[in-house]
Coordinates of C-alpha atoms in Angstrom, one line a residue:
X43 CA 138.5 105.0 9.9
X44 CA 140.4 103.6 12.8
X45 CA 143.5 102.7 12.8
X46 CA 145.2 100.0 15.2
X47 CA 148.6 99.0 14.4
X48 CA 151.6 97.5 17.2
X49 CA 155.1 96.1 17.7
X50 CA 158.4 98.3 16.2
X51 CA 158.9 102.0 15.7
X52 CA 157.4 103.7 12.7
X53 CA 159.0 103.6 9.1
X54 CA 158.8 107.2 7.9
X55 CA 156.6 105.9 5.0
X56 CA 154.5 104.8 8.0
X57 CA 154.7 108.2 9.3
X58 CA 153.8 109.7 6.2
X59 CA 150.9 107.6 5.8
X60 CA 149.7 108.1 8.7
X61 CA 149.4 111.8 8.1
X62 CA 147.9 111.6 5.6
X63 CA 145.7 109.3 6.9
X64 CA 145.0 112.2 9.7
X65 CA 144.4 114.3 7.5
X66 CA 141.5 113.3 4.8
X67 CA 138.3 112.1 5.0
X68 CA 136.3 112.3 8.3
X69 CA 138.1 115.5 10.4
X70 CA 135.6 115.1 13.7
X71 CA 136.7 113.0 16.3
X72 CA 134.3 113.2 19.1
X73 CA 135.5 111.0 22.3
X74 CA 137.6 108.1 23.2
X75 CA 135.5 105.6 25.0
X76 CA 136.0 104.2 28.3
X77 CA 135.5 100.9 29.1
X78 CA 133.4 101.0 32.0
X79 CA 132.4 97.4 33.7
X80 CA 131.1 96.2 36.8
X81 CA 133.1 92.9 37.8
X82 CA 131.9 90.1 40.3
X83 CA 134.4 90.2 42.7
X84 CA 135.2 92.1 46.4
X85 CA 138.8 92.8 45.4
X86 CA 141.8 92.0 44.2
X87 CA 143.0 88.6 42.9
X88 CA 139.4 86.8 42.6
X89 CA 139.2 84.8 39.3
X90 CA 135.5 84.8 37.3
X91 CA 132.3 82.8 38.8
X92 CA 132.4 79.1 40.0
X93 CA 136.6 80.0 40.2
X94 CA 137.8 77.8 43.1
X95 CA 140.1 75.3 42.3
X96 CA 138.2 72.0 43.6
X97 CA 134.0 71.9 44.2
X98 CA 132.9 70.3 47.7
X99 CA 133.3 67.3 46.0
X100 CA 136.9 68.1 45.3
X101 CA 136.5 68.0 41.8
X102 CA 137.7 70.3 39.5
X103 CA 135.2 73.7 39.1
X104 CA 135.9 75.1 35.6
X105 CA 136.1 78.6 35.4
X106 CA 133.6 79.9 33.1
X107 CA 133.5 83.9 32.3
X108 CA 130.0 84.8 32.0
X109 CA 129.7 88.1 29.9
X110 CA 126.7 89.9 28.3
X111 CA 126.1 91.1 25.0
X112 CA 123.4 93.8 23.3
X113 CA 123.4 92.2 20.1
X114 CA 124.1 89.1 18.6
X115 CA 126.5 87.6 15.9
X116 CA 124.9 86.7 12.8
X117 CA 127.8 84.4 11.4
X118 CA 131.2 82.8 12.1
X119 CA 132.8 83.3 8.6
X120 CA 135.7 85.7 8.8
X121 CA 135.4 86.6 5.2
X122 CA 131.6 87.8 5.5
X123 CA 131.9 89.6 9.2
X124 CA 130.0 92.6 9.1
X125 CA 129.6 94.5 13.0
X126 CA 131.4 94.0 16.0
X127 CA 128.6 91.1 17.4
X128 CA 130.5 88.7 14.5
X129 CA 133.6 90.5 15.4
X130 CA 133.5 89.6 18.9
X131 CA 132.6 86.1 18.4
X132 CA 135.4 85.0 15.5
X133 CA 137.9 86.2 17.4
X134 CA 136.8 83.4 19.7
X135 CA 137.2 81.0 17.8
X136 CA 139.4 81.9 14.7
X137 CA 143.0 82.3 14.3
X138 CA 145.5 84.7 12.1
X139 CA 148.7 83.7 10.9
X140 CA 149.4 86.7 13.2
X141 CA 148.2 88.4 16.2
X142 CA 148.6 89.9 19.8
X143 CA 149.5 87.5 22.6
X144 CA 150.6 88.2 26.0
X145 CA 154.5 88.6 26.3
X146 CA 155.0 87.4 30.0
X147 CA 158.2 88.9 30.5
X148 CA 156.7 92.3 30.1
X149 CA 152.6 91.7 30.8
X150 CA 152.3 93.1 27.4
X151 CA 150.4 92.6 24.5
X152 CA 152.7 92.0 21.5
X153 CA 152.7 91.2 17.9
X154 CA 153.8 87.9 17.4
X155 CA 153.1 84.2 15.5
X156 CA 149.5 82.8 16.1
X157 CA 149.2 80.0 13.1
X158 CA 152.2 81.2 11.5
X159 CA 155.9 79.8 12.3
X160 CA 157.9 82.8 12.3
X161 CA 157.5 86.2 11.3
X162 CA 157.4 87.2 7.6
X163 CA 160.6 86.6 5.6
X164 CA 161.6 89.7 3.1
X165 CA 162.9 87.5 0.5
X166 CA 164.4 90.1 -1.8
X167 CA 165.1 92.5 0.3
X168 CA 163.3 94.9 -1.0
X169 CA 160.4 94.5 0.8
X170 CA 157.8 93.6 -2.4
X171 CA 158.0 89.6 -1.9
X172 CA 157.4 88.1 1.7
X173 CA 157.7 84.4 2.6
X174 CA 155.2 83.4 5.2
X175 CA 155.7 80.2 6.7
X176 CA 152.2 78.4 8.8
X177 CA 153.1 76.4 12.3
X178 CA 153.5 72.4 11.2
X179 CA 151.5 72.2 14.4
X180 CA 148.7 74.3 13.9
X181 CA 145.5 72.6 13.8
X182 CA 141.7 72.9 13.1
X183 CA 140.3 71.6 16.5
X184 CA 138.9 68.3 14.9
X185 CA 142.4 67.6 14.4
X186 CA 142.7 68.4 10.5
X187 CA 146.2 70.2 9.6
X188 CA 146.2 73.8 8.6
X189 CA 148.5 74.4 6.1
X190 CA 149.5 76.5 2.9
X191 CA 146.7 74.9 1.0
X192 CA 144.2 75.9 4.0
X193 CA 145.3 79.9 3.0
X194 CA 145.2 79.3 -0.7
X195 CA 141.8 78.0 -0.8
X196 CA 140.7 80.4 2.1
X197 CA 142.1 83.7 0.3
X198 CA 141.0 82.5 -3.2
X199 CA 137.0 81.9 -1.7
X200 CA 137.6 85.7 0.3
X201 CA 138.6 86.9 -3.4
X202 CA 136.5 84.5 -5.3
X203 CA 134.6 87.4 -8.0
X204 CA 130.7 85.9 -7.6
X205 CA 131.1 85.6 -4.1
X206 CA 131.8 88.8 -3.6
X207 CA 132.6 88.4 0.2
X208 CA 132.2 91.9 2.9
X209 CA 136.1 91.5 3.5
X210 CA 137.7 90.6 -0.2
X211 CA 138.9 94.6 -0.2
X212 CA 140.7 94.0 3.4
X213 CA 142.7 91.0 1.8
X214 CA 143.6 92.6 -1.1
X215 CA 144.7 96.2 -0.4
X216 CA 144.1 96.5 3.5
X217 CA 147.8 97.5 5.2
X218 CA 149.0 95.9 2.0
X219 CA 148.4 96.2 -1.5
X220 CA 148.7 92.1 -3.0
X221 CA 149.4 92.4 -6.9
X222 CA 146.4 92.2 -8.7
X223 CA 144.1 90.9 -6.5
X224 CA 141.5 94.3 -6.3
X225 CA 141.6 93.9 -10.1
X226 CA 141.0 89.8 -9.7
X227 CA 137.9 90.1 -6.9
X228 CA 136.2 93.1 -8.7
X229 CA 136.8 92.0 -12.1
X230 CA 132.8 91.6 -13.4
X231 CA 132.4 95.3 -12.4
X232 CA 135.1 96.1 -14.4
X233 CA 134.7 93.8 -17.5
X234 CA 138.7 93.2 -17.1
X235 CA 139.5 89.3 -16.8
X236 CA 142.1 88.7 -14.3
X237 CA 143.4 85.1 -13.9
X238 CA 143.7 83.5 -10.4
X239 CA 147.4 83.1 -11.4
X240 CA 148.2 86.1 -11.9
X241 CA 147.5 86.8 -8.3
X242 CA 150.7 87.9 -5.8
X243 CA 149.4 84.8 -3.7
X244 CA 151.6 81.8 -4.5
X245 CA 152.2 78.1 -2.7
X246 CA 155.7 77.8 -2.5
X247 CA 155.5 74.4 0.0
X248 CA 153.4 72.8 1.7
X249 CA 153.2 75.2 4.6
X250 CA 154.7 78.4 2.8
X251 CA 153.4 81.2 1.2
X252 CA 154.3 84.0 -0.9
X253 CA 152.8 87.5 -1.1
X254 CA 154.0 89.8 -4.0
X255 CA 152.9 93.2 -3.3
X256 CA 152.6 95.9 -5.3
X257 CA 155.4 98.3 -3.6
X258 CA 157.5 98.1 -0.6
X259 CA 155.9 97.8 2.9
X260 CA 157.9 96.6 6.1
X261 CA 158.0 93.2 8.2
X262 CA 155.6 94.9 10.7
X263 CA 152.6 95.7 7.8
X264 CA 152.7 92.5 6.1
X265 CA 152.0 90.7 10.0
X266 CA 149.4 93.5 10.5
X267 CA 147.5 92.7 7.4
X268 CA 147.7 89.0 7.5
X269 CA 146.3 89.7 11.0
X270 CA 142.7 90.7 10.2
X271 CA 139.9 88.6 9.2
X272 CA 139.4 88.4 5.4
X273 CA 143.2 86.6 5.8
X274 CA 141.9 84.4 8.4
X275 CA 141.1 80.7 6.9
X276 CA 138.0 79.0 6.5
X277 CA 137.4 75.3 7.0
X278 CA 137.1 73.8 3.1
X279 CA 134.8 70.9 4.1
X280 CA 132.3 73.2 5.5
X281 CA 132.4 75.9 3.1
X282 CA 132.3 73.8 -0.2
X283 CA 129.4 72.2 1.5
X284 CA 127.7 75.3 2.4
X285 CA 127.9 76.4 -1.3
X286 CA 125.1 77.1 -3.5
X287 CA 124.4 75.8 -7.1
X288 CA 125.7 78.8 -8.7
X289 CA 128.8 79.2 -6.1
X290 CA 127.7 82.5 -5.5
X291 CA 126.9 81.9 -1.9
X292 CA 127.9 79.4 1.0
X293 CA 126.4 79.0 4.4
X294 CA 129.6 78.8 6.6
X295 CA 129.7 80.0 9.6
X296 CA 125.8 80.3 9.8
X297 CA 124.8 77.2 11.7
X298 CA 126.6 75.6 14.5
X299 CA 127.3 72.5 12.4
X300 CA 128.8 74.5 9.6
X301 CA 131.6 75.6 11.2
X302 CA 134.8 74.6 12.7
X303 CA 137.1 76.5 14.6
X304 CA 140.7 77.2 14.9
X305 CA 141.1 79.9 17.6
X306 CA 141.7 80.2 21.2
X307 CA 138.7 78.4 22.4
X308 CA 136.5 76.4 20.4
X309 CA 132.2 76.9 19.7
X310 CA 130.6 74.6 22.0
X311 CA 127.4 75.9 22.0
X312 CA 125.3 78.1 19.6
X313 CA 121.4 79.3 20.4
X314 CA 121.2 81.7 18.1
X315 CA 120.2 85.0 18.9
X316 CA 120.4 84.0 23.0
X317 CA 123.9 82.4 23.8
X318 CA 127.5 81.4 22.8
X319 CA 129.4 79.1 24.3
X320 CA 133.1 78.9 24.1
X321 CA 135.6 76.2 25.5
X322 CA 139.3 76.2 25.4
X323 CA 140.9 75.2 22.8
X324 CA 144.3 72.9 23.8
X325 CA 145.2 72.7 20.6
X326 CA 145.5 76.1 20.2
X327 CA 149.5 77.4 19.5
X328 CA 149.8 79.3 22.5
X329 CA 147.0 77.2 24.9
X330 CA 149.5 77.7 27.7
X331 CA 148.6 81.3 28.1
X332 CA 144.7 80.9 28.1
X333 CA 143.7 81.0 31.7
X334 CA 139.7 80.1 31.6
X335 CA 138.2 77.1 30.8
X336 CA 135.3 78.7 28.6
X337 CA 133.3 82.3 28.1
X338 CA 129.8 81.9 28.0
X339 CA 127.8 85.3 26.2
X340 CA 124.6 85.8 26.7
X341 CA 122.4 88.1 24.4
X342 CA 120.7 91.0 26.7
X343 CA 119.4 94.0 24.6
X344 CA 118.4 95.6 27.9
X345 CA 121.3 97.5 29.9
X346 CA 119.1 97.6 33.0
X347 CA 118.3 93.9 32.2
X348 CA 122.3 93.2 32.0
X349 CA 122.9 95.0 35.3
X350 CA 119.7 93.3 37.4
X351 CA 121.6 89.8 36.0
X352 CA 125.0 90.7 37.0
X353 CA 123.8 92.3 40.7
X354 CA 121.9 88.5 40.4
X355 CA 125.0 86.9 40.1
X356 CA 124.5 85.4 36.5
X357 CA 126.8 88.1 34.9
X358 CA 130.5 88.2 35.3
X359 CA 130.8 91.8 34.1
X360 CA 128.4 94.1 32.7
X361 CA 129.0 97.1 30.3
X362 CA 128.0 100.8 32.0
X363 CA 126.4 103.4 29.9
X364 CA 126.6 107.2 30.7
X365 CA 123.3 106.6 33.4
X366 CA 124.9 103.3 34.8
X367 CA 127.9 105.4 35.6
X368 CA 125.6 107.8 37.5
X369 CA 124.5 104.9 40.1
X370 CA 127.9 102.4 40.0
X371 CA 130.6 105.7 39.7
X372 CA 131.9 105.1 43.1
X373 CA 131.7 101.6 43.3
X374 CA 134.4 99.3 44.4
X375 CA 133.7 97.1 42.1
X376 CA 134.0 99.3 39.0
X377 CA 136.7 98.8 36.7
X378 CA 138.2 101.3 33.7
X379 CA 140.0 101.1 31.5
X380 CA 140.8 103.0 27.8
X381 CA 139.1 101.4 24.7
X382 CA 140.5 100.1 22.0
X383 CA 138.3 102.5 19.8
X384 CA 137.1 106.0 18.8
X385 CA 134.1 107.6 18.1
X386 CA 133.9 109.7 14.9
X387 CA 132.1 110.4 12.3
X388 CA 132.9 109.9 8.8
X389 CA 132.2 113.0 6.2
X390 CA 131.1 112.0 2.5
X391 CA 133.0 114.4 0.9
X392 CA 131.9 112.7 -2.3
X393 CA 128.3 113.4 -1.7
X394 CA 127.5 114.9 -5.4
X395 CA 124.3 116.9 -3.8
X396 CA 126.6 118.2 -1.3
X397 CA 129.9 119.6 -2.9
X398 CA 130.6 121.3 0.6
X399 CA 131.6 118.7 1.8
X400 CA 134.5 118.1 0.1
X401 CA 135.8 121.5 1.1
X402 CA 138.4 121.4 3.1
X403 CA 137.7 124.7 4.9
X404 CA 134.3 123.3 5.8
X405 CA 135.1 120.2 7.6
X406 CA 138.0 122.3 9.4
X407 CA 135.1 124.6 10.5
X408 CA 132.9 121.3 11.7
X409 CA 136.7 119.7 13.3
X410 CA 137.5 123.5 15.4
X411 CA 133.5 123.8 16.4
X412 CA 133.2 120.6 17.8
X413 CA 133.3 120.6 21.9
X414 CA 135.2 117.2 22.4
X415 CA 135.3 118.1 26.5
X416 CA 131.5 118.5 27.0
X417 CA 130.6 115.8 24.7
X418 CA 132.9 113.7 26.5
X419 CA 131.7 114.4 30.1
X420 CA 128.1 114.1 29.0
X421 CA 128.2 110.7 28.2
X422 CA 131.1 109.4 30.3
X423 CA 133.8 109.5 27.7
X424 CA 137.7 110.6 27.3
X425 CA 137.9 113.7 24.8
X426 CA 139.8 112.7 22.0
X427 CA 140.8 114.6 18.4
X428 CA 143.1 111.9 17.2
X429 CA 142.0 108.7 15.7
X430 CA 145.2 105.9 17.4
X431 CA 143.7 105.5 21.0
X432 CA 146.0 104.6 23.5
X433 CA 145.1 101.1 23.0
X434 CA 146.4 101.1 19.3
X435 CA 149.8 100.8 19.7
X436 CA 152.7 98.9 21.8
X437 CA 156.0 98.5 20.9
X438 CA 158.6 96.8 22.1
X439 CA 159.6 98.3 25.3
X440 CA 155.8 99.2 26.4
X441 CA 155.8 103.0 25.1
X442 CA 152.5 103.8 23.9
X443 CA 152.3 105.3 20.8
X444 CA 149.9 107.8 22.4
X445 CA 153.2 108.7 24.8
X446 CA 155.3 109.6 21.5
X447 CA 156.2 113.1 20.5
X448 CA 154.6 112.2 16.8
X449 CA 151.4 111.6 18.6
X450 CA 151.2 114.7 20.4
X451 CA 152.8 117.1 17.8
X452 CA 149.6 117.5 15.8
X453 CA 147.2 118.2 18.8
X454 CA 145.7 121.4 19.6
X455 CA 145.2 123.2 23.0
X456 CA 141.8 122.0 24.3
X457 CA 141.2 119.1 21.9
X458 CA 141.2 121.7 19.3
X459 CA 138.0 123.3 20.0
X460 CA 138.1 126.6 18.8
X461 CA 135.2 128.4 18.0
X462 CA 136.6 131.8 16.1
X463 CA 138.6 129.5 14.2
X464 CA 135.6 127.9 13.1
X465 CA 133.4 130.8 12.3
X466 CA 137.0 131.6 10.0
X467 CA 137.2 128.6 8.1
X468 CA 132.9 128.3 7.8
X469 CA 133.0 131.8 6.4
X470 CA 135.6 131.0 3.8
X471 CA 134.3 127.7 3.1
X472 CA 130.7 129.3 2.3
X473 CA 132.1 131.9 0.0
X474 CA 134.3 129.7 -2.1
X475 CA 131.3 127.5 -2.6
X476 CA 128.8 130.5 -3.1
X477 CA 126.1 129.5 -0.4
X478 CA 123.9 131.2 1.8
X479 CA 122.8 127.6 3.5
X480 CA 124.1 124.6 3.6
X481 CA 122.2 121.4 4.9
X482 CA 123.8 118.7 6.2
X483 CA 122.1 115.1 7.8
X484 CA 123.6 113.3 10.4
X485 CA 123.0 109.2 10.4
X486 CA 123.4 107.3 13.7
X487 CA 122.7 104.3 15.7
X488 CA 119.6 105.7 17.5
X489 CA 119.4 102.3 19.9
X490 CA 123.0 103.5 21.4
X491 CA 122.7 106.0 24.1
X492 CA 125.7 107.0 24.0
X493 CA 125.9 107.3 20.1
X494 CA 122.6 109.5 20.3
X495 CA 123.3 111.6 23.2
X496 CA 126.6 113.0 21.3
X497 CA 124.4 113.5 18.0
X498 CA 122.2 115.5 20.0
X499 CA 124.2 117.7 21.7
X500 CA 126.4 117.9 18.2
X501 CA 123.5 119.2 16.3
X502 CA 121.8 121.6 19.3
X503 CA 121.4 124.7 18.3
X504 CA 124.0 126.2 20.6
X505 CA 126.1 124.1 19.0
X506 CA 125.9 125.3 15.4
X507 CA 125.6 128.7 16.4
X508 CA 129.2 128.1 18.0
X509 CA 130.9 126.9 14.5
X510 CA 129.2 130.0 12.8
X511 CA 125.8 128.6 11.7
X512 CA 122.5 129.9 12.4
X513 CA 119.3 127.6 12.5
X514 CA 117.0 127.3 9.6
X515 CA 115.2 124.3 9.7
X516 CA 115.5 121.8 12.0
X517 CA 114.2 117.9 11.6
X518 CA 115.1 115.3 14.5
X519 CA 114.1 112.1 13.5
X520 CA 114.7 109.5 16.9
X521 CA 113.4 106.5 15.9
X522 CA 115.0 106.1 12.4
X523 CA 118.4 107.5 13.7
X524 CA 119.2 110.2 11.3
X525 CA 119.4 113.9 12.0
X526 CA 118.7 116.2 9.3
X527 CA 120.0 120.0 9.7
X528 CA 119.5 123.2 7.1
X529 CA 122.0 125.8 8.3
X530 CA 121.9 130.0 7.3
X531 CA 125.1 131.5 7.7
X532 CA 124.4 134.6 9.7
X533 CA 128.0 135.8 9.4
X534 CA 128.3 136.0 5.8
X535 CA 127.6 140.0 4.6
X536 CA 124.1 141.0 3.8
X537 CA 124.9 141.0 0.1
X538 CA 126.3 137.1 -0.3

C-alpha cells in the first residue's frame, strides 16, 4: 500500500491516480515512523568505525559500517524477495536500470541512470512504446557484460508461468501495465495460452529494449517501474544452474556461491542467519559516489542485545524502539530522521464472511475513530493519515511532495480524528448492512513492539467505544499476533 515515487512534477493522470489510490482499499493510516539510531561518533564530521585515513602502520584503514539487523535475509534473488531482511540486502548488491543516486550539486537524492544509459526514450510519442537503452559499461562484478539479453532472460525467468516467482505481478503491471505479460505469467490459472512473443518486451539491439504498454504512462513511470526488483536482472549462469528438473524452481540467490552481484557493493561474505558482508563494488556505474569501503550486518534479534553491542563499540548504529527512546532521548548521539515508510493497516474489503467491510461508511467510521496523535506519541512515532511520507518524493528543485498544496489539500484538522464523525458514518454503515454486531480480527507482527503496542491501544476498549462501538467479546491472542474483536453497536435504536 505504499507508494514511493520521485523526480518531475505530477501528470494529472498521476494525480488522478493517486486519488484514487487514497482513496480505496485500506483507509487507516496509523503513524509515520521515525528513524531513530544511536551513531558511534562525539559529533560532527566523524566517518564509521576503524575511519582514519592511515593505521599506525600508515596503511590504509578501510572504513567498514558496522550495522545490526533483527532478522535475516533468506535469499538474494530479486525476483523471489519476500520482506524487507531480502530487501535490505539486494539492494546491496543488485542494480536497476534505474534508481536514486546522489545529485551533488544539490545533496539530493534524484532519479537517474543506474545500469541504464539514458533515460527512457518515448518512441512514438504517445507514450505506449519506450526504448530503454542498458550502459555498454555496466558489468556483473566478475566482469561478465550486462546487456539486453541479461533483461530478456531475467524478465522472461520473473515471468516464466511454472516458476511462478513472488514479484512476476510487479514486472508486469506494477507502475506500468507491459502488454500481455499478467495474461503470459498467470496463464495455467487461467487455461489461456499466451506466447512469450507476444509479450510487450522485445530486443531491439544488443543493449536496447522495448516495452509496449498497454496505455499511455509518462518518462517518469516507466524509470519508476523498471526501478524495482522483479525488473532487476539475475545472473543466467547461476540461475539455469540453480534450476530444478522440472524448471519449476531454482536456487539463486540462496547460497553464497549461487549468486553474483551487480550492485553498489558486492557479497563478500555470507553466514547465514549471523552476518553479511559487503565490499565496494568499483565497477559499479556510479562507484565514484560510494564513500565506504564495505557494510558489515550483523543478525541481532535482541534490541537490548543490539544496544549492549553498539555501547560495546561493535555496532556503528543501532535501531531505537519506543523504550530505547525512553533511556537515549536526550542523547548527543541520537540521530532522526523521517522514514521512508508508513504504518497502516490494510482492510479486506473482499472478506466474503465480512461484507462490512467493503462498506465504505464503515472504514470511514474506523479512518475518523482512529487517534493518530496518541498512537504516535506512545510508541515514538510521527502521526500520519496520508500514505507518501516525506521521504517519497523529490523533484527536481528539492520540494518535497509532502510541501505541495496536493499533499496537504486532502488532510483533515488533527490527522482527521474525529470521533462524532465516526459514531455518524458507524451508525449508517450498520444500518445499511442490517447489523447489530460486527466482529472484526486484527493480524500483526506480535515480535515488533512497536507494531503490537499500536494494535493494542487500537483495539482497547476506550478505543472502540470512541468510533461508536461497544464491547462484546473480546479475545487477545499475543503470542500468535492476531487480535480478534466482536463489537455491539450501542448507538443504533433499541429496535435495530
Amino acid at each position: 500500500m505504499l507508494t514511493c515515487a520521485s523526480a518531475n512534477a505530477f501528470t494529472e493522470k498521476e494525480r488522478d491516480k493517486m486519488k484514487k489510490y487514497l482513496t480505496r482499499g485500506a483507509a487507516l493510516l496509523l503513524a509515520l515512523c521515525m528513524a531513530l539510531t544511536l551513531v558511534a561518533c562525539g559529533g560532527g564530521e566523524e566517518t564509521p568505525s576503524e575511519s582514519g585515513e592511515t593505521g599506525e602502520t600508515g596503511t590504509a584503514v578501510q572504513k567498514i559500517m558496522r550495522q545490526s539487523s533483527s532478522g535475516a535475509p533468506t535469499t538474494l534473488n530479486p525476483h523471489n524477495s519476500q520482506n524487507s531482511y531480502d530487501n535490505n540486502a539486494i539492494s546491496y548488491v543488485t542494480s536497476s536500470l534505474y534508481g536514486y543516486i546522489l545529485d551533488k550539486e544539490t545533496d539530493k537524492g534524484v532519479l537517474a541512470p543506474i545500469l541504464a544509459a539514458d533515460v527512457p526514450l518515448d518512441v512514438n510519442g504517445d507514450g505506449t512504446v519506450w526504448h530503454i537503452k542498458v550502459d555498454e559499461n555496466a558489468k556483473w562484478y566478475n566482469g561478465d557484460p550486462i546487456n539486453a539479453d541479461t533483461f530478456m532472460y531475467s524478465w522472461k525467468m520473473c515471468l516464466d508461468p511454472k516458476l511462478i516467482t513472488i514479484k512476476a505481478s510487479d514486472l508486469a503491471s506494477g507502475t506500468v501495465k507491459i502488454l500481455n505479460a499478467t495474461e503470459y505469467y498467470s496463464q495455467l490459472t487461467t487455461g489461456v495460452e499466451v506466447a512469450w512473443e507476444d509479450v510487450g518486451i522485445k530486443k531491439i539491439d544488443d543493449y536496447t529494449i522495448e516495452l509496449t504498454l498497454t496505455e499511455p504512462y509518462s518518462q517518469k513511470e516507466v524509470m519508476l517501474h523498471t526501478k524495482t526488483s522483479g525488473c532487476m536482472p539475475v545472473y543466467e549462469p547461476l540461475y539455469e544452474a540453480g534450476m530444478n528438473a522440472d524448471r519449476s524452481e531454482t536456487s539463486y540467490g540462496t547460497e553464497f556461491d549461487q549468486f553474483m552481484s551487480c550492485g553498489q557493493f558486492y557479497l563478500a561474505e555470507w553466514v547465514k542467519g549471523s552476518e553479511q558482508l559487503y565490499m565496494r563494488n568499483d565497477s559499479w556505474p556510479h562507484a565514484e559516489l560510494t564513500i565506504l569501503d564495505g557494510v558489515s550486518v550483523r543478525v541481532v534479534e535482541d534490541n537490548n542485545t543490539r544496544i549492549q553491542m553498539f555501547e560495546a563499540g561493535d555496532l556503528d548504529t543501532v535501531g531505537l524502539n519506543a523504550e530505547g527512546m525512553k533511556q537515549y532521548g536526550e542523547d548527543p548521539r541520537l540521530r532522526m530522521s523521517s522514514s521512508n515508510y508508513v504504518h497502516h493497516i490494510d482492510i479486506n474489503y473482499d472478506h466474503p464472511d465480512h461484507p462490512i467491510l467493503a462498506n465504505i461508511n464503515f472504514r470511514k467510521a474506523l479512518f475518523y475513530g482512529t487517534d493518530r496523535v496518541t498512537i504516535a506519541t506512545l510508541t515514538q512515532n510521527y502521526p500520519a493519515n496520508f500514505l507518501i511520507p516525506d521521504t517519497g518524493v523529490s523533484y527536481a528543485d528539492g520540494t518535497a511532495f509532502r510541501d505541495l498544496p496536493i499533499a496537504q489539500e486532502y488532510l483533515g484538522e488533527n490527522y482527521d480524528y474525529d470521533p462524532e464523525l465516526a459514531l455518524e458514518y458507524f451508525n449508517k454503515a450498520m444500518e445499511e448492512e442490517g447489523l447489530d454486531f460486527v466482529e472484526i480480527s486484527l493480524l500483526y507482527n506480535s515480535e515488533a513492539q512497536k507494531t503490537k503496542m499500536q494494535a493494542e491501544f487500537f483495539l482497547r476498549f476506550e478505543t472502540l467505544l470512541i468510533i461508536g462501538l461497544g464491547l462484546f467479546a473480546f479475545i487477545f491472542d499475543t503470542a500468535g499476533g492476531v487480535v480478534f474483536a466482536k463489537l455491539l453497536n450501542l448507538f443504533l435504536p433499541k429496535d435495530k
